Structure formats: C-alpha cells, structure tokens
mmCIF file of C-alpha atoms in Angstrom:
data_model
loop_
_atom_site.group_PDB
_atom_site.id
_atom_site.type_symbol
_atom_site.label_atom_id
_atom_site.label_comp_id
_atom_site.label_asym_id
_atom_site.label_seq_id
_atom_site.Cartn_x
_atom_site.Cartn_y
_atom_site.Cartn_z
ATOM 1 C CA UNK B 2 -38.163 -49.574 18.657
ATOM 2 C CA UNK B 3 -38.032 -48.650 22.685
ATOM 3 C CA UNK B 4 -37.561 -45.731 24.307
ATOM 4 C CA UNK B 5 -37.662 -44.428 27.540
ATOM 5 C CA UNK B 6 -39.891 -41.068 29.368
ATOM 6 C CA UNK B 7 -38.948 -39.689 32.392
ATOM 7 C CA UNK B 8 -42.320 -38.334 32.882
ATOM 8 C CA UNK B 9 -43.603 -35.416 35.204
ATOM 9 C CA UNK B 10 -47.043 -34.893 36.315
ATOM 10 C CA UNK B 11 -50.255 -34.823 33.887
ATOM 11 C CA UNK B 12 -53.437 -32.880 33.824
ATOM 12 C CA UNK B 13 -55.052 -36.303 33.473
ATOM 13 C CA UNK B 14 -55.212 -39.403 30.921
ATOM 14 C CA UNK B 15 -55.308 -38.365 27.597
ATOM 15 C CA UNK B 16 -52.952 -35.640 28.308
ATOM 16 C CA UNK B 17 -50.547 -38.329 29.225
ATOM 17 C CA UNK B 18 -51.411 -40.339 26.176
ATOM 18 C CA UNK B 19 -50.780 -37.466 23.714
ATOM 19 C CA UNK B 20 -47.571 -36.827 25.090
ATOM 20 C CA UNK B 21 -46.466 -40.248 24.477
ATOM 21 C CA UNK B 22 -47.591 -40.528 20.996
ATOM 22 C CA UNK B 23 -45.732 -36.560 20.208
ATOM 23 C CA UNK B 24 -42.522 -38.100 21.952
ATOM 24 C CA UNK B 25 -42.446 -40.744 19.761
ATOM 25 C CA UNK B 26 -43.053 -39.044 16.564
ATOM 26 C CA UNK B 27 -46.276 -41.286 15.724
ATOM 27 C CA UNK B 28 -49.136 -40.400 13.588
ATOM 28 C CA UNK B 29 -52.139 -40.422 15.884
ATOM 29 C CA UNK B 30 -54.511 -41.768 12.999
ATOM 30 C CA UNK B 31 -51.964 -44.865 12.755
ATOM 31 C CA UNK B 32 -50.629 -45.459 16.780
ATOM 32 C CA UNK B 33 -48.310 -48.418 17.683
ATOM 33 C CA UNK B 34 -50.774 -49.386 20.281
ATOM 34 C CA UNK B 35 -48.204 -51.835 21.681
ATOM 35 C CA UNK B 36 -45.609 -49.714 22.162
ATOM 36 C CA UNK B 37 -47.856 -46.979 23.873
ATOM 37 C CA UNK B 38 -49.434 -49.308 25.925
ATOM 38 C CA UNK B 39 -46.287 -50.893 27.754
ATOM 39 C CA UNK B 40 -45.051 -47.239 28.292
ATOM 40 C CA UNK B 41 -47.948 -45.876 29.556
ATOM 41 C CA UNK B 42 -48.796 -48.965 32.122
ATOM 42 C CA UNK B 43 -45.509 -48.060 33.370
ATOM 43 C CA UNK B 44 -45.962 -44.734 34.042
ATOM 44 C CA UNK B 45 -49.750 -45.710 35.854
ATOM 45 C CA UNK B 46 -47.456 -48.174 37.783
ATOM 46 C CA UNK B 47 -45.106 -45.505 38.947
ATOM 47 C CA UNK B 48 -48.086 -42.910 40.366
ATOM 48 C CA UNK B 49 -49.889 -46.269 42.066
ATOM 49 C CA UNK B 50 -46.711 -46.113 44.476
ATOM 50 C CA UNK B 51 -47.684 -42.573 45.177
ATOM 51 C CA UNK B 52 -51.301 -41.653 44.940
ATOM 52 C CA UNK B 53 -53.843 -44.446 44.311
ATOM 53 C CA UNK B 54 -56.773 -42.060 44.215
ATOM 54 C CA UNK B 55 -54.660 -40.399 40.895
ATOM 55 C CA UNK B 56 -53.849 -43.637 39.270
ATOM 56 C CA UNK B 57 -57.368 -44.701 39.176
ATOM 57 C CA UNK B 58 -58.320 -42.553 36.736
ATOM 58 C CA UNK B 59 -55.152 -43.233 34.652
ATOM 59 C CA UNK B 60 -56.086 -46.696 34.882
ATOM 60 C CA UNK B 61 -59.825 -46.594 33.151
ATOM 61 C CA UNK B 62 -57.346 -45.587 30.349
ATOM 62 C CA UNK B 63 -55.221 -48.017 30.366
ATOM 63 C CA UNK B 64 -57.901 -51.015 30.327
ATOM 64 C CA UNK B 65 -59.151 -49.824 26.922
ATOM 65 C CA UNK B 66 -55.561 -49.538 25.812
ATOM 66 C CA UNK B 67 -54.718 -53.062 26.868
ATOM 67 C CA UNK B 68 -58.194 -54.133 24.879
ATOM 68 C CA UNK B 69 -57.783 -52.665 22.023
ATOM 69 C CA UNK B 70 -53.813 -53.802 22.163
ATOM 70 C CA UNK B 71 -55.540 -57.389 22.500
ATOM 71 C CA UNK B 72 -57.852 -57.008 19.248
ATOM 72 C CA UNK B 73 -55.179 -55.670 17.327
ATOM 73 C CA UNK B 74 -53.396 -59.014 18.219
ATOM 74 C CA UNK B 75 -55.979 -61.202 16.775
ATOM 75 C CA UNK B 76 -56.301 -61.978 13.385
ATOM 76 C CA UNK B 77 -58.231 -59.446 11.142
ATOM 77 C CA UNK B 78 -61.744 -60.978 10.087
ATOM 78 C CA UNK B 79 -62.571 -61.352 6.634
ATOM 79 C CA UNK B 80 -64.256 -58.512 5.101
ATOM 80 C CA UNK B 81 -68.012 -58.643 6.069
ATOM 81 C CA UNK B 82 -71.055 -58.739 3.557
ATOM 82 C CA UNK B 83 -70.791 -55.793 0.785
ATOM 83 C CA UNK B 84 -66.884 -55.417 0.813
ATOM 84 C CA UNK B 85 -66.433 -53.523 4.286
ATOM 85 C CA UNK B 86 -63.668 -54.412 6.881
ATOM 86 C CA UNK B 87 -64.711 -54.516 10.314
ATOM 87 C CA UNK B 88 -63.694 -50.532 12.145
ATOM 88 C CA UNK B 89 -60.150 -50.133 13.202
ATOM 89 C CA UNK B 90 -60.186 -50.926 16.148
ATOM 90 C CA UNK B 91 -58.027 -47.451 17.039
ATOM 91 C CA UNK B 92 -60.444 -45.042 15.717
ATOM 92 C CA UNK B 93 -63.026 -44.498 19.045
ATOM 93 C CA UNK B 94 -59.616 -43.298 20.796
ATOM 94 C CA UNK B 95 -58.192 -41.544 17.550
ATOM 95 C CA UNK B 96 -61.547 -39.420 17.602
ATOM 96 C CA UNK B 97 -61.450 -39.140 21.491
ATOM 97 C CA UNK B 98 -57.591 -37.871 21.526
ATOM 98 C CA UNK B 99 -58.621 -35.582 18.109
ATOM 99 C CA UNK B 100 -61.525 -33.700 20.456
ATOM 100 C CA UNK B 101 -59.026 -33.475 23.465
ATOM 101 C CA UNK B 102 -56.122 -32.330 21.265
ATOM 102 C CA UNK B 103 -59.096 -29.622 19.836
ATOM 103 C CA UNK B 104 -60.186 -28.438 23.146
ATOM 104 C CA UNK B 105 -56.548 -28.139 24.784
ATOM 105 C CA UNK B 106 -55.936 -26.032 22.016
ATOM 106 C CA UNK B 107 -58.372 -23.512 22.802
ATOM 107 C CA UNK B 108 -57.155 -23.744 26.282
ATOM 108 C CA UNK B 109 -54.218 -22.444 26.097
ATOM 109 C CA UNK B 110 -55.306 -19.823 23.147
ATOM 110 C CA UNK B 111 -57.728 -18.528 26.128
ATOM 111 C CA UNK B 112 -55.133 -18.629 28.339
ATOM 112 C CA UNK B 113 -53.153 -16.591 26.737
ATOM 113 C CA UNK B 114 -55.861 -14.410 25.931
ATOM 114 C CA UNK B 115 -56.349 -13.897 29.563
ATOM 115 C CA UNK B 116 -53.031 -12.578 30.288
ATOM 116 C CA UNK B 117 -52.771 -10.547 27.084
ATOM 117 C CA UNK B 118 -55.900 -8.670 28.771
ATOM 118 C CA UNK B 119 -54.606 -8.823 32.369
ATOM 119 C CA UNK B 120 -52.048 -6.345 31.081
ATOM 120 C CA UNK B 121 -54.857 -3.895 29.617
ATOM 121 C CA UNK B 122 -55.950 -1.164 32.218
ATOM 122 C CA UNK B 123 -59.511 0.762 31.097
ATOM 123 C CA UNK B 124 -60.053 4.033 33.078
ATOM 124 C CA UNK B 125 -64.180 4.296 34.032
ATOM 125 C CA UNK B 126 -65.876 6.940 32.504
ATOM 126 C CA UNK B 127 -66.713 10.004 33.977
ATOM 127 C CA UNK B 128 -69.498 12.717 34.290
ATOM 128 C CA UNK B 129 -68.028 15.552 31.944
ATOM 129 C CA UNK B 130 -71.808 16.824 31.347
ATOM 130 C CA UNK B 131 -70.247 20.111 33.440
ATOM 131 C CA UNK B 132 -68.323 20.822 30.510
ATOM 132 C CA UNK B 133 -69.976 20.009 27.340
ATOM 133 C CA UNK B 134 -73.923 20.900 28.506
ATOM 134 C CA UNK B 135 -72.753 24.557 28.830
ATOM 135 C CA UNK B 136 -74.741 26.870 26.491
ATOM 136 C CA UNK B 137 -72.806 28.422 23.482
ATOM 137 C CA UNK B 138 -72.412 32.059 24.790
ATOM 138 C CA UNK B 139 -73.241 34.868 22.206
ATOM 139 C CA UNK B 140 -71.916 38.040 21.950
ATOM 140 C CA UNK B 141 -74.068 40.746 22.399
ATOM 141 C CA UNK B 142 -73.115 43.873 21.112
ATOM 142 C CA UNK B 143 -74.816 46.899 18.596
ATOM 143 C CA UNK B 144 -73.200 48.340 15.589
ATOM 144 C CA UNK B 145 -71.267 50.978 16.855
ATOM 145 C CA UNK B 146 -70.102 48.793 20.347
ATOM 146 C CA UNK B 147 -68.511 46.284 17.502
ATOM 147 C CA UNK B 148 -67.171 48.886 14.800
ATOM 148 C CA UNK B 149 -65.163 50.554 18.160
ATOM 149 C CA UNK B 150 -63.811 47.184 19.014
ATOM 150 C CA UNK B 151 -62.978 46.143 15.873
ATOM 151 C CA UNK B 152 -60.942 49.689 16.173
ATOM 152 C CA UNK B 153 -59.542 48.877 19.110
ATOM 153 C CA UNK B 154 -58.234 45.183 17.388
ATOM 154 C CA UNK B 155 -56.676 47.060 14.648
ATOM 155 C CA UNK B 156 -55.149 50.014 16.479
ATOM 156 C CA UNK B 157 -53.429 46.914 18.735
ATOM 157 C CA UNK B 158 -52.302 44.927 15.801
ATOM 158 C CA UNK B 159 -50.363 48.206 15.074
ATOM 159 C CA UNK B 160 -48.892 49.145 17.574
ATOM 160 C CA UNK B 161 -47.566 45.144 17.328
ATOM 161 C CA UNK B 162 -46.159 45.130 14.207
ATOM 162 C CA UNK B 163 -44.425 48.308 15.146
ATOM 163 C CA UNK B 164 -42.688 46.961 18.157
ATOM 164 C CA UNK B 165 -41.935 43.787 16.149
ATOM 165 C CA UNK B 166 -40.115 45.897 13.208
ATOM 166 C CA UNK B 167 -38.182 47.414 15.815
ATOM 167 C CA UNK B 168 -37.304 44.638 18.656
ATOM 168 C CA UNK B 169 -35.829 41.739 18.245
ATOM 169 C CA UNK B 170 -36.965 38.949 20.496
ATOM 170 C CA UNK B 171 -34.651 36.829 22.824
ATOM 171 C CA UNK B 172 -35.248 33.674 23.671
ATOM 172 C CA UNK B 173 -34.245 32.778 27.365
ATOM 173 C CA UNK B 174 -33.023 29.469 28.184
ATOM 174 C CA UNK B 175 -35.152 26.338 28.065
ATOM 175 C CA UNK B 176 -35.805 25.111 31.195
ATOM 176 C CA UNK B 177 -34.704 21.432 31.696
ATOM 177 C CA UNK B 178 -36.170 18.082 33.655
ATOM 178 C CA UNK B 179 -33.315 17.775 36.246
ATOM 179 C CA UNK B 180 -33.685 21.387 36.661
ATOM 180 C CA UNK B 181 -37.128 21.179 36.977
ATOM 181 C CA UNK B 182 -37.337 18.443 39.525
ATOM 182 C CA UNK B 183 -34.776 20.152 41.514
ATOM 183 C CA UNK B 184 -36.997 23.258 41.466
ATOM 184 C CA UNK B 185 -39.896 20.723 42.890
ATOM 185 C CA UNK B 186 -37.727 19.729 45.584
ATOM 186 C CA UNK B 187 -37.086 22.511 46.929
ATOM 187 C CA UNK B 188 -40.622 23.552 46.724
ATOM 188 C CA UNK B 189 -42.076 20.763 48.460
ATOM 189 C CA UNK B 190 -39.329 21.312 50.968
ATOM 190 C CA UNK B 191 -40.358 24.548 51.969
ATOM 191 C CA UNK B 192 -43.853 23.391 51.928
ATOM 192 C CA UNK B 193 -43.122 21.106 54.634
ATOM 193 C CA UNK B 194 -41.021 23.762 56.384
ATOM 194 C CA UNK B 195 -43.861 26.082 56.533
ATOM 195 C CA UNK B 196 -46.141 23.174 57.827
ATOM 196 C CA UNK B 197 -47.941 21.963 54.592
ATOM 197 C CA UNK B 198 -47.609 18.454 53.233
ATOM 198 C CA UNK B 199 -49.248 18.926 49.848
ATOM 199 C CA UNK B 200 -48.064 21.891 46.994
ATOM 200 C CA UNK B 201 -50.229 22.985 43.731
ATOM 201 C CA UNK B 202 -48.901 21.515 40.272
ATOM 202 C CA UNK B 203 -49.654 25.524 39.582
ATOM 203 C CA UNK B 204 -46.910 25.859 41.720
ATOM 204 C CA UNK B 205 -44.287 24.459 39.981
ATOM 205 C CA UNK B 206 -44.832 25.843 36.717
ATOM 206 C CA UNK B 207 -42.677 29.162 37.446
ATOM 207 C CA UNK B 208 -43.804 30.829 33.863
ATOM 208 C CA UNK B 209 -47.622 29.810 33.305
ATOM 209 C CA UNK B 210 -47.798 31.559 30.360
ATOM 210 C CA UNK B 211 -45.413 29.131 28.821
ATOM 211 C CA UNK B 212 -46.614 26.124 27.473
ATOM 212 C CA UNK B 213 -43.533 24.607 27.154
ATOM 213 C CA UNK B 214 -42.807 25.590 31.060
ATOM 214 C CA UNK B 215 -45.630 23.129 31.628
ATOM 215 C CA UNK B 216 -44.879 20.550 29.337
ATOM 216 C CA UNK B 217 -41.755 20.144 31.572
ATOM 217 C CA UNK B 218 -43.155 20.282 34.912
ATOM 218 C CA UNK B 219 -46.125 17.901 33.732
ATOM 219 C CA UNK B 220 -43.182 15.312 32.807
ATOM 220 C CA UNK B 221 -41.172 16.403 35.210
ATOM 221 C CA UNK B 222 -44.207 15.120 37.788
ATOM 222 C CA UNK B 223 -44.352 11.859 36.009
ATOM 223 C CA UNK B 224 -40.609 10.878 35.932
ATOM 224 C CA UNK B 225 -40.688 11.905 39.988
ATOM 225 C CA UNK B 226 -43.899 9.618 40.637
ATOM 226 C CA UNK B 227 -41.859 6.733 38.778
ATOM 227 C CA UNK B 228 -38.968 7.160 40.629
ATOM 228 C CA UNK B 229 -41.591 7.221 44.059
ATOM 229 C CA UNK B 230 -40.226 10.966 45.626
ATOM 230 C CA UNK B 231 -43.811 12.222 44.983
ATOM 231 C CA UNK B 232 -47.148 11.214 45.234
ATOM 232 C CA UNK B 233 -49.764 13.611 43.239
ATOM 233 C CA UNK B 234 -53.426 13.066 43.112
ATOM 234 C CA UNK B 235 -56.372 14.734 41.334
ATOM 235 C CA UNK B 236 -60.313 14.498 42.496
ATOM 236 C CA UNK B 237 -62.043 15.196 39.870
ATOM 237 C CA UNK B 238 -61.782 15.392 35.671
ATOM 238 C CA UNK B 239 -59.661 18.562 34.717
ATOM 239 C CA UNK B 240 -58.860 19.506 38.187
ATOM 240 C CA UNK B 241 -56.141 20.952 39.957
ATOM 241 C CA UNK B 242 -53.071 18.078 40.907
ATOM 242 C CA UNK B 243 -51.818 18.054 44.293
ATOM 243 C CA UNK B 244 -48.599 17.306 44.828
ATOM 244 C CA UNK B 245 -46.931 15.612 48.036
ATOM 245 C CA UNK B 246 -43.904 13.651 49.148
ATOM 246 C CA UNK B 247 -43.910 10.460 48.889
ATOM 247 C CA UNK B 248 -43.861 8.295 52.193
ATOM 248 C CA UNK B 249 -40.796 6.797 53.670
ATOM 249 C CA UNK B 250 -41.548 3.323 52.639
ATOM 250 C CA UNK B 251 -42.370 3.950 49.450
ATOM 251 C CA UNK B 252 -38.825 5.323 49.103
ATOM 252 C CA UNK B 253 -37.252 2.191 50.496
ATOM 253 C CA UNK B 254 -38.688 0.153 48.231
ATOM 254 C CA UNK B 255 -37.401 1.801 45.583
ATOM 255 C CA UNK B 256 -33.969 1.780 46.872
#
C-alpha cells in the first residue's frame, strides 16, 4: 500500500518519523520499515533543496532507516544456540521512538500546564500586623458605672419598641447601578469643575449608613473601571479608594 504526505515542518527526526508511522495507522512495535523509509527519504530530499544545514540531521536518521530496511531484506538466520532468534532488528528504534513518544508527552502536558497558570494572578501579601497586633481593649468600669448603663440600655430598648408598636417603617426606593454611575458622573464632573482630578469612594456613597448604598457604589466602581470611564486606586490595605477619570486614550481604546 502507498500513500502520499504533504508534510509541513518538524521539530526534528523522530518527530517526523512518528508522524509517518500515526498517518499510516501502523503499530510502532511492528513498522513497515520499507514503506517508511521511501516516504521519509523523500521528505529529507525535499528540505535538502531548502536548508542543507536542517536536512543533515534528518539524514543521520535516515541512514539507520535504510540499514535496518537492508537487514530486514536478508534472510532471517537460523535460531542461534539455546533456541533464541537473533533481535529484531526494529526494536533499538521501537525503544528510541517509545522514549521520544514518552517525553513529547510530557511536553505538551507542561505546556499546557504553563498556560493554565499564566491565567492565575496571586496578589503579594501584605503587612496587616497594624490591625491584628492591637491589644484587646477592656472595659473598665465599677459596679454602679455598669448597673447605670445597663439602665440606660434598657430604658433605650424601650423607648424602641414603643416607637416600633406605633410607626410603621417605609422603605424608600433602592437605589440602582445606572443610577448610581450617573450620580458618579456628575460627581467627578464637578470635581474637575472645581479644579480636582481625584473624588473619595466616601463620596459617592450618598447614605453611608446603608450597606446596601455601598454595595452599589462598590459595583457600581467596578462596572465603570471595566468599561475604562474611571480609574480608582488604593495605597494601602483597607484604605480609602480614590477615584478619577479615566484618561482620553484609555477611552479610545475602548471605543
């Protein structure tokens, strides 16, 4: 059986040789030597015409596939003393294409191990000692200072549960993104008006006493950073955001 292969470029000899002997479906512990061997002398004599320095190196190759094609041509000797045939005359290059077939693996296993982890970021650690090597603070009162506060906690508590019977509660509106961003805008707009670049993200939390307020500017911050209208940066662990416009290229290129 022929067949023909267009073939491409090759990270070197036996990468060649495995391709040939996966194209044609062969079983590399039993290879048509023949066969191989005519196809891959032609492909040595196509890079010749191109790069000789290349070829060379493809041609080590096929010498030993051209004499081991020529022992498998001769006759097979009769079995030598105790019953053993003389080695195939295939299995040196079965074993060398087995290791290069092994390590090729674990090429491209690294390989794409390497750009699994090129997509992991890790953020370096920081010095947080300010925070957690505070001492625990104790409260220092007598008898009577606690028995008045505790008085004080309960009288509250009423007065609480009074107003609650009464009143009913109603909730206002929830604020929204697009409302909040707007809000931003126009803060950072004024900003710049009144000759500053750079606005608090204290500022645009209208309500701080509602967590959900700054839920929604926090996101609100993200989704404009994404979108490259703002630029924010904070200096240090658990400090305050700054919040700026972003520059006119960086706006173009998201346009």
């Amino acid at each position: 059986m022929s067949y023909k292969v267009r073939l491409h470029s090759f990270e070197g000899p036996f990468d060649l040789l495995v391709y040939l002997i996966e194209n044609a479906r062969m079983d590399i512990y039993d290879i048509r030597i023949s066969e191989i061997t005519e196809q891959y002398i032609e492909y040595v004599n196509e890079i010749k015409k191109t790069d000789v320095a290349a070829a060379t190196e493809f041609m080590v190759l096929a010498a030993t596939l051209i004499d081991i094609k020529s022992r498998m041509i001769l006759p097979r000797p009769k079995p030598l003393e105790g019953g053993d045939y003389e080695e195939d005359p295939r299995s040196a290059l079965v074993e060398k294409l087995l290791e290069y077939r092994r390590f090729k693996e674990c090429a491209q296993m690294l390989k794409e191990r390497e750009e699994l982890t090129a997509l992991i970021y890790e953020k370096p650690q920081e010095d947080i000692s300010e925070y957690t090597d505070s001492p625990d603070e104790l409260l220092r009162l007598n008898l009577d200072q606690f028995a008045a506060a505790f008085d004080l906690f309960l009288t509250k508590k009423q007065r609480a549960d009074e107003v609650r019977a009464r009143y009913t509660r109603i909730e206002r509106d929830r604020a929204t993104m697009e409302d909040r961003m707007t809000f931003i805008r126009e803060h950072l707009t004024r900003a710049l008006k009144g000759g500053s670049r750079r606005i608090s993200f204290k500022e645009t939390v209208p309500d701080r006493k509602d967590k959900y307020d700054i839920a929604v500017s926090f996101v609100s911050v993200l989704q404009m950073m994404r979108d490259h209208e703002i630029t924010a940066e904070q200096k240090s662990l658990y400090g305050d955001i700054s919040i700026s416009l972003a520059d006119e290229e960086d706006r173009e290129i998201e346009q």
